Structures are given as structure tokens and as C-alpha cells.
Amino acid sequence: MSATTVVAGAILSDDGRILLAQRAYPPELAGLWELPGGKVEPGETLADALVRELCEELNVRVEVGDRLAVAVTLESGLELIALRATIVDGTPTAAEHRMIEWVDAERLRALDQAGAVVPNDREWLPEILADLLER
Ligand code: 523
């Protein structure tokens, strides 16, 4: 994977919620909610990178699943890929974010309508909402 790939975790619970994290930086993204994750480092697979990032950011160990269908390419050349993940050990805490929250479909729509979702991550919302409503 190139250094310009960013991987994010779509952590969905059996009771129809997704774990979102509120960014603390940079100023233009601070306060907005995202799927937690970060840049893939040289030599890492997407799954390795997601396991590392979610351990650093949330203090949990995850098992990585399928990729969401939509890949987002940014003007800066960064490619964003979301992978499903399941927490297999630990209780998530906000180690690097302002806070974290398990949100259901209704709350996710409300956050989106309030402009509180990181713009890039909005691309994933239709797929995530459909999935949450099936649970
Ligand atoms: N995004 C983004 N959505 C999203 C993530 C995890 C990241 O749009 N769900 C963007 C934000 C930044 C870039 O991807 O432009 C890198 O994300 P960041 O800062 O979370 O990645 P880190 O923690 O690997 O990067 P450094 O802060 O540079 O270490």
C-alpha cells in the first residue's frame, strides 16, 4: 500500500449502531465525526494498518472484515478505504479523539444533517445507513 492510503474502520454493533469518533485536529476538522483510522505505513497491509490505528486511537483489538464498496479519492491524492471491523478485546476509549459515541441510524442522519460528519466520510453513509437499518 502506498503512503497516501488512509484506512478507516466501520465498526458496527449487532444492535444497529456504529462507533464514530470526534476529531480533535486539524482546526478545520476538529469537532467533526469520522470513522476512526489513519494513514497506512510502508510495508503494512490495509488490515495491519487498521488494527494498529484502532489500537492507538481506541485502545481496542479488532478483527478486520470486508471493505465498504465506496473508495474515496481526495484532491490531495489521498485514497480513503473503509474496512468493517469487530472489537474482539477491550472497551473503546477516546485516546486521540475528543470523544467517541455509538450512534444509531437516526443519530447518524441527524449528525449528517447538522454538517457534523467529516466531509469525506459522508460518501460512506448510504452504505452504512442501509446496513444499520438491517440489524
Ligand atoms: N481522513 C478522513 N476521514 C477519516 C480518516 C481516518 C481520515 O477524511 N475517517 C483524512 C483526514 C486527513 C487524512 O485523512 O486528511 C489523514 O488522517 P489522520 O490525520 O486521521 O491520519 P493519521 O493519524 O495517520 O495522520 P497524522 O495525524 O498525520 O499522523
PDB file of C-alpha atoms and ligand atoms in Angstrom:
ATOM      1  CA  MET A   1       0.000   0.000   0.000  1.00  0.00           C
ATOM      2  CA  SER A   2       1.260   3.469  -0.786  1.00  0.00           C
ATOM      3  CA  ALA A   3       1.786   6.080   1.905  1.00  0.00           C
ATOM      4  CA  THR A   4      -1.142   8.007   0.509  1.00  0.00           C
ATOM      5  CA  THR A   5      -3.754   5.453   1.542  1.00  0.00           C
ATOM      6  CA  VAL A   6      -5.858   6.132   4.609  1.00  0.00           C
ATOM      7  CA  VAL A   7      -7.817   3.286   6.153  1.00  0.00           C
ATOM      8  CA  ALA A   8     -10.847   3.759   8.390  1.00  0.00           C
ATOM      9  CA  GLY A   9     -12.847   1.298  10.468  1.00  0.00           C
ATOM     10  CA  ALA A  10     -16.590   0.765  10.074  1.00  0.00           C
ATOM     11  CA  ILE A  11     -17.301  -0.782  13.478  1.00  0.00           C
ATOM     12  CA  LEU A  12     -20.954  -1.820  13.541  1.00  0.00           C
ATOM     13  CA  SER A  13     -22.645  -3.430  16.528  1.00  0.00           C
ATOM     14  CA  ASP A  14     -25.284  -6.146  16.405  1.00  0.00           C
ATOM     15  CA  ASP A  15     -27.842  -3.735  17.832  1.00  0.00           C
ATOM     16  CA  GLY A  16     -27.606  -1.324  14.898  1.00  0.00           C
ATOM     17  CA  ARG A  17     -25.001   1.220  15.927  1.00  0.00           C
ATOM     18  CA  ILE A  18     -21.685   2.382  14.512  1.00  0.00           C
ATOM     19  CA  LEU A  19     -18.751   3.704  16.512  1.00  0.00           C
ATOM     20  CA  LEU A  20     -17.925   7.273  15.460  1.00  0.00           C
ATOM     21  CA  ALA A  21     -15.079   9.409  16.759  1.00  0.00           C
ATOM     22  CA  GLN A  22     -14.986  13.190  17.014  1.00  0.00           C
ATOM     23  CA  ARG A  23     -11.775  14.683  15.624  1.00  0.00           C
ATOM     24  CA  ALA A  24      -9.637  16.944  17.773  1.00  0.00           C
ATOM     25  CA  TYR A  25      -7.468  18.313  14.896  1.00  0.00           C
ATOM     26  CA  PRO A  26      -6.717  19.951  12.476  1.00  0.00           C
ATOM     27  CA  PRO A  27      -8.824  23.054  13.182  1.00  0.00           C
ATOM     28  CA  GLU A  28     -10.890  22.637  10.007  1.00  0.00           C
ATOM     29  CA  LEU A  29     -11.906  19.096  11.004  1.00  0.00           C
ATOM     30  CA  ALA A  30     -11.966  19.481  14.803  1.00  0.00           C
ATOM     31  CA  GLY A  31     -15.413  18.749  16.199  1.00  0.00           C
ATOM     32  CA  LEU A  32     -16.482  16.676  13.190  1.00  0.00           C
ATOM     33  CA  TRP A  33     -17.265  12.956  13.444  1.00  0.00           C
ATOM     34  CA  GLU A  34     -15.412  10.294  11.465  1.00  0.00           C
ATOM     35  CA  LEU A  35     -14.795   6.603  11.086  1.00  0.00           C
ATOM     36  CA  PRO A  36     -11.581   6.245  13.119  1.00  0.00           C
ATOM     37  CA  GLY A  37      -8.387   5.294  11.289  1.00  0.00           C
ATOM     38  CA  GLY A  38      -5.280   6.794   9.716  1.00  0.00           C
ATOM     39  CA  LYS A  39      -2.503   6.535   7.176  1.00  0.00           C
ATOM     40  CA  VAL A  40      -1.195   3.163   6.032  1.00  0.00           C
ATOM     41  CA  GLU A  41       2.551   2.934   6.695  1.00  0.00           C
ATOM     42  CA  PRO A  42       5.054   1.453   4.229  1.00  0.00           C
ATOM     43  CA  GLY A  43       5.003  -2.348   4.306  1.00  0.00           C
ATOM     44  CA  GLU A  44       1.638  -2.573   6.048  1.00  0.00           C
ATOM     45  CA  THR A  45      -1.457  -4.186   4.600  1.00  0.00           C
ATOM     46  CA  LEU A  46      -4.719  -2.272   4.959  1.00  0.00           C
ATOM     47  CA  ALA A  47      -5.793  -4.684   7.668  1.00  0.00           C
ATOM     48  CA  ASP A  48      -2.476  -4.320   9.588  1.00  0.00           C
ATOM     49  CA  ALA A  49      -2.797  -0.556   9.449  1.00  0.00           C
ATOM     50  CA  LEU A  50      -6.371  -0.591  10.697  1.00  0.00           C
ATOM     51  CA  VAL A  51      -5.533  -2.911  13.599  1.00  0.00           C
ATOM     52  CA  ARG A  52      -2.641  -0.604  14.590  1.00  0.00           C
ATOM     53  CA  GLU A  53      -4.617   2.629  14.235  1.00  0.00           C
ATOM     54  CA  LEU A  54      -7.624   1.371  16.197  1.00  0.00           C
ATOM     55  CA  CYS A  55      -5.337   0.090  18.933  1.00  0.00           C
ATOM     56  CA  GLU A  56      -3.618   3.509  19.154  1.00  0.00           C
ATOM     57  CA  GLU A  57      -6.804   5.555  18.871  1.00  0.00           C
ATOM     58  CA  LEU A  58      -9.377   3.466  20.736  1.00  0.00           C
ATOM     59  CA  ASN A  59      -7.322   1.024  22.851  1.00  0.00           C
ATOM     60  CA  VAL A  60      -9.087  -1.979  21.349  1.00  0.00           C
ATOM     61  CA  ARG A  61      -8.073  -5.047  19.402  1.00  0.00           C
ATOM     62  CA  VAL A  62     -10.152  -5.586  16.279  1.00  0.00           C
ATOM     63  CA  GLU A  63     -10.709  -8.282  13.732  1.00  0.00           C
ATOM     64  CA  VAL A  64     -10.902  -6.841  10.244  1.00  0.00           C
ATOM     65  CA  GLY A  65     -13.638  -7.783   7.779  1.00  0.00           C
ATOM     66  CA  ASP A  66     -14.790  -6.709   4.313  1.00  0.00           C
ATOM     67  CA  ARG A  67     -14.204  -3.434   2.606  1.00  0.00           C
ATOM     68  CA  LEU A  68     -17.060  -0.980   2.085  1.00  0.00           C
ATOM     69  CA  ALA A  69     -17.862  -0.671  -1.613  1.00  0.00           C
ATOM     70  CA  VAL A  70     -17.070   3.030  -1.914  1.00  0.00           C
ATOM     71  CA  ALA A  71     -13.421   4.210  -2.062  1.00  0.00           C
ATOM     72  CA  VAL A  72     -12.987   7.952  -1.717  1.00  0.00           C
ATOM     73  CA  THR A  73     -10.214   9.779  -3.579  1.00  0.00           C
ATOM     74  CA  LEU A  74      -9.328  13.231  -2.338  1.00  0.00           C
ATOM     75  CA  GLU A  75      -7.939  16.114  -4.329  1.00  0.00           C
ATOM     76  CA  SER A  76      -4.746  15.811  -2.303  1.00  0.00           C
ATOM     77  CA  GLY A  77      -4.256  12.334  -3.828  1.00  0.00           C
ATOM     78  CA  LEU A  78      -5.120  10.533  -0.598  1.00  0.00           C
ATOM     79  CA  GLU A  79      -7.254   7.466  -1.089  1.00  0.00           C
ATOM     80  CA  LEU A  80      -9.640   6.581   1.724  1.00  0.00           C
ATOM     81  CA  ILE A  81     -10.764   2.998   2.193  1.00  0.00           C
ATOM     82  CA  ALA A  82     -13.128   1.768   4.898  1.00  0.00           C
ATOM     83  CA  LEU A  83     -12.975  -1.765   6.240  1.00  0.00           C
ATOM     84  CA  ARG A  84     -15.508  -3.367   8.526  1.00  0.00           C
ATOM     85  CA  ALA A  85     -14.085  -4.237  11.910  1.00  0.00           C
ATOM     86  CA  THR A  86     -15.265  -6.021  15.043  1.00  0.00           C
ATOM     87  CA  ILE A  87     -13.903  -5.372  18.522  1.00  0.00           C
ATOM     88  CA  VAL A  88     -12.522  -8.601  19.952  1.00  0.00           C
ATOM     89  CA  ASP A  89     -10.796  -7.193  23.020  1.00  0.00           C
ATOM     90  CA  GLY A  90     -11.103  -4.042  25.122  1.00  0.00           C
ATOM     91  CA  THR A  91     -13.616  -1.258  25.605  1.00  0.00           C
ATOM     92  CA  PRO A  92     -13.161   1.673  23.237  1.00  0.00           C
ATOM     93  CA  THR A  93     -11.890   4.944  24.706  1.00  0.00           C
ATOM     94  CA  ALA A  94     -11.008   8.230  23.016  1.00  0.00           C
ATOM     95  CA  ALA A  95      -7.203   8.161  23.221  1.00  0.00           C
ATOM     96  CA  GLU A  96      -6.680  10.629  20.351  1.00  0.00           C
ATOM     97  CA  HIS A  97     -10.183  11.930  19.654  1.00  0.00           C
ATOM     98  CA  ARG A  98     -12.302  14.393  21.585  1.00  0.00           C
ATOM     99  CA  MET A  99     -14.872  11.713  22.201  1.00  0.00           C
ATOM    100  CA  ILE A 100     -16.392   8.590  20.779  1.00  0.00           C
ATOM    101  CA  GLU A 101     -20.017   7.552  20.502  1.00  0.00           C
ATOM    102  CA  TRP A 102     -22.027   4.535  19.373  1.00  0.00           C
ATOM    103  CA  VAL A 103     -24.634   6.085  17.071  1.00  0.00           C
ATOM    104  CA  ASP A 104     -27.752   4.540  15.584  1.00  0.00           C
ATOM    105  CA  ALA A 105     -29.121   5.315  12.117  1.00  0.00           C
ATOM    106  CA  GLU A 106     -31.328   8.142  13.357  1.00  0.00           C
ATOM    107  CA  ARG A 107     -28.477   9.883  15.184  1.00  0.00           C
ATOM    108  CA  LEU A 108     -26.159   9.350  12.220  1.00  0.00           C
ATOM    109  CA  ARG A 109     -28.648  11.086   9.908  1.00  0.00           C
ATOM    110  CA  ALA A 110     -29.034  13.921  12.407  1.00  0.00           C
ATOM    111  CA  LEU A 111     -25.254  14.408  12.680  1.00  0.00           C
ATOM    112  CA  ASP A 112     -25.019  14.413   8.902  1.00  0.00           C
ATOM    113  CA  GLN A 113     -27.826  16.929   8.503  1.00  0.00           C
ATOM    114  CA  ALA A 114     -26.153  19.153  11.080  1.00  0.00           C
ATOM    115  CA  GLY A 115     -22.958  19.142   8.989  1.00  0.00           C
ATOM    116  CA  ALA A 116     -21.112  17.323  11.764  1.00  0.00           C
ATOM    117  CA  VAL A 117     -19.636  14.465   9.715  1.00  0.00           C
ATOM    118  CA  VAL A 118     -16.134  14.757   8.164  1.00  0.00           C
ATOM    119  CA  PRO A 119     -16.966  15.608   4.517  1.00  0.00           C
ATOM    120  CA  ASN A 120     -15.041  12.673   3.001  1.00  0.00           C
ATOM    121  CA  ASP A 121     -16.771  10.191   5.274  1.00  0.00           C
ATOM    122  CA  ARG A 122     -20.211  11.272   4.020  1.00  0.00           C
ATOM    123  CA  GLU A 123     -19.597   9.104   0.932  1.00  0.00           C
ATOM    124  CA  TRP A 124     -19.894   6.011   3.112  1.00  0.00           C
ATOM    125  CA  LEU A 125     -23.138   6.995   4.807  1.00  0.00           C
ATOM    126  CA  PRO A 126     -25.675   5.470   2.383  1.00  0.00           C
ATOM    127  CA  GLU A 127     -23.996   2.069   2.660  1.00  0.00           C
ATOM    128  CA  ILE A 128     -23.626   2.337   6.436  1.00  0.00           C
ATOM    129  CA  LEU A 129     -27.205   3.519   6.987  1.00  0.00           C
ATOM    130  CA  ALA A 130     -28.608   0.676   4.888  1.00  0.00           C
ATOM    131  CA  ASP A 131     -26.522  -1.768   6.881  1.00  0.00           C
ATOM    132  CA  LEU A 132     -27.512  -0.329  10.292  1.00  0.00           C
ATOM    133  CA  LEU A 133     -31.192  -0.480   9.422  1.00  0.00           C
ATOM    134  CA  GLU A 134     -30.916  -4.185   8.567  1.00  0.00           C
ATOM    135  CA  ARG A 135     -29.642  -5.067  12.053  1.00  0.00           C
TER     136      ARG A 135
HETATM  137  N1  523 B   1      -9.413  11.294   6.951  1.00  0.00           N
HETATM  138  C1  523 B   1     -10.737  11.407   6.560  1.00  0.00           C
HETATM  139  N2  523 B   1     -11.652  10.552   7.112  1.00  0.00           N
HETATM  140  C2  523 B   1     -11.293   9.595   8.018  1.00  0.00           C
HETATM  141  C3  523 B   1      -9.930   9.482   8.421  1.00  0.00           C
HETATM  142  C4  523 B   1      -9.486   8.449   9.416  1.00  0.00           C
HETATM  143  C5  523 B   1      -9.008  10.360   7.856  1.00  0.00           C
HETATM  144  O1  523 B   1     -11.094  12.257   5.736  1.00  0.00           O
HETATM  145  N3  523 B   1     -12.259   8.784   8.511  1.00  0.00           N
HETATM  146  C6  523 B   1      -8.407  12.209   6.365  1.00  0.00           C
HETATM  147  C7  523 B   1      -8.016  13.302   7.303  1.00  0.00           C
HETATM  148  C8  523 B   1      -6.598  13.585   6.922  1.00  0.00           C
HETATM  149  C9  523 B   1      -6.059  12.256   6.421  1.00  0.00           C
HETATM  150  O2  523 B   1      -7.213  11.504   6.073  1.00  0.00           O
HETATM  151  O3  523 B   1      -6.595  14.477   5.808  1.00  0.00           O
HETATM  152  C10 523 B   1      -5.179  11.532   7.421  1.00  0.00           C
HETATM  153  O4  523 B   1      -5.984  11.229   8.538  1.00  0.00           O
HETATM  154  P1  523 B   1      -5.443  11.226  10.040  1.00  0.00           P
HETATM  155  O5  523 B   1      -4.905  12.562  10.387  1.00  0.00           O
HETATM  156  O6  523 B   1      -6.527  10.672  10.895  1.00  0.00           O
HETATM  157  O7  523 B   1      -4.308  10.149   9.892  1.00  0.00           O
HETATM  158  P2  523 B   1      -3.034   9.873  10.769  1.00  0.00           P
HETATM  159  O8  523 B   1      -3.455   9.865  12.210  1.00  0.00           O
HETATM  160  O9  523 B   1      -2.357   8.664  10.236  1.00  0.00           O
HETATM  161  O10 523 B   1      -2.184  11.125  10.361  1.00  0.00           O
HETATM  162  P3  523 B   1      -1.195  12.038  11.146  1.00  0.00           P
HETATM  163  O11 523 B   1      -2.079  12.895  12.020  1.00  0.00           O
HETATM  164  O12 523 B   1      -0.560  12.804  10.028  1.00  0.00           O
HETATM  165  O13 523 B   1      -0.293  11.117  11.868  1.00  0.00           O
END
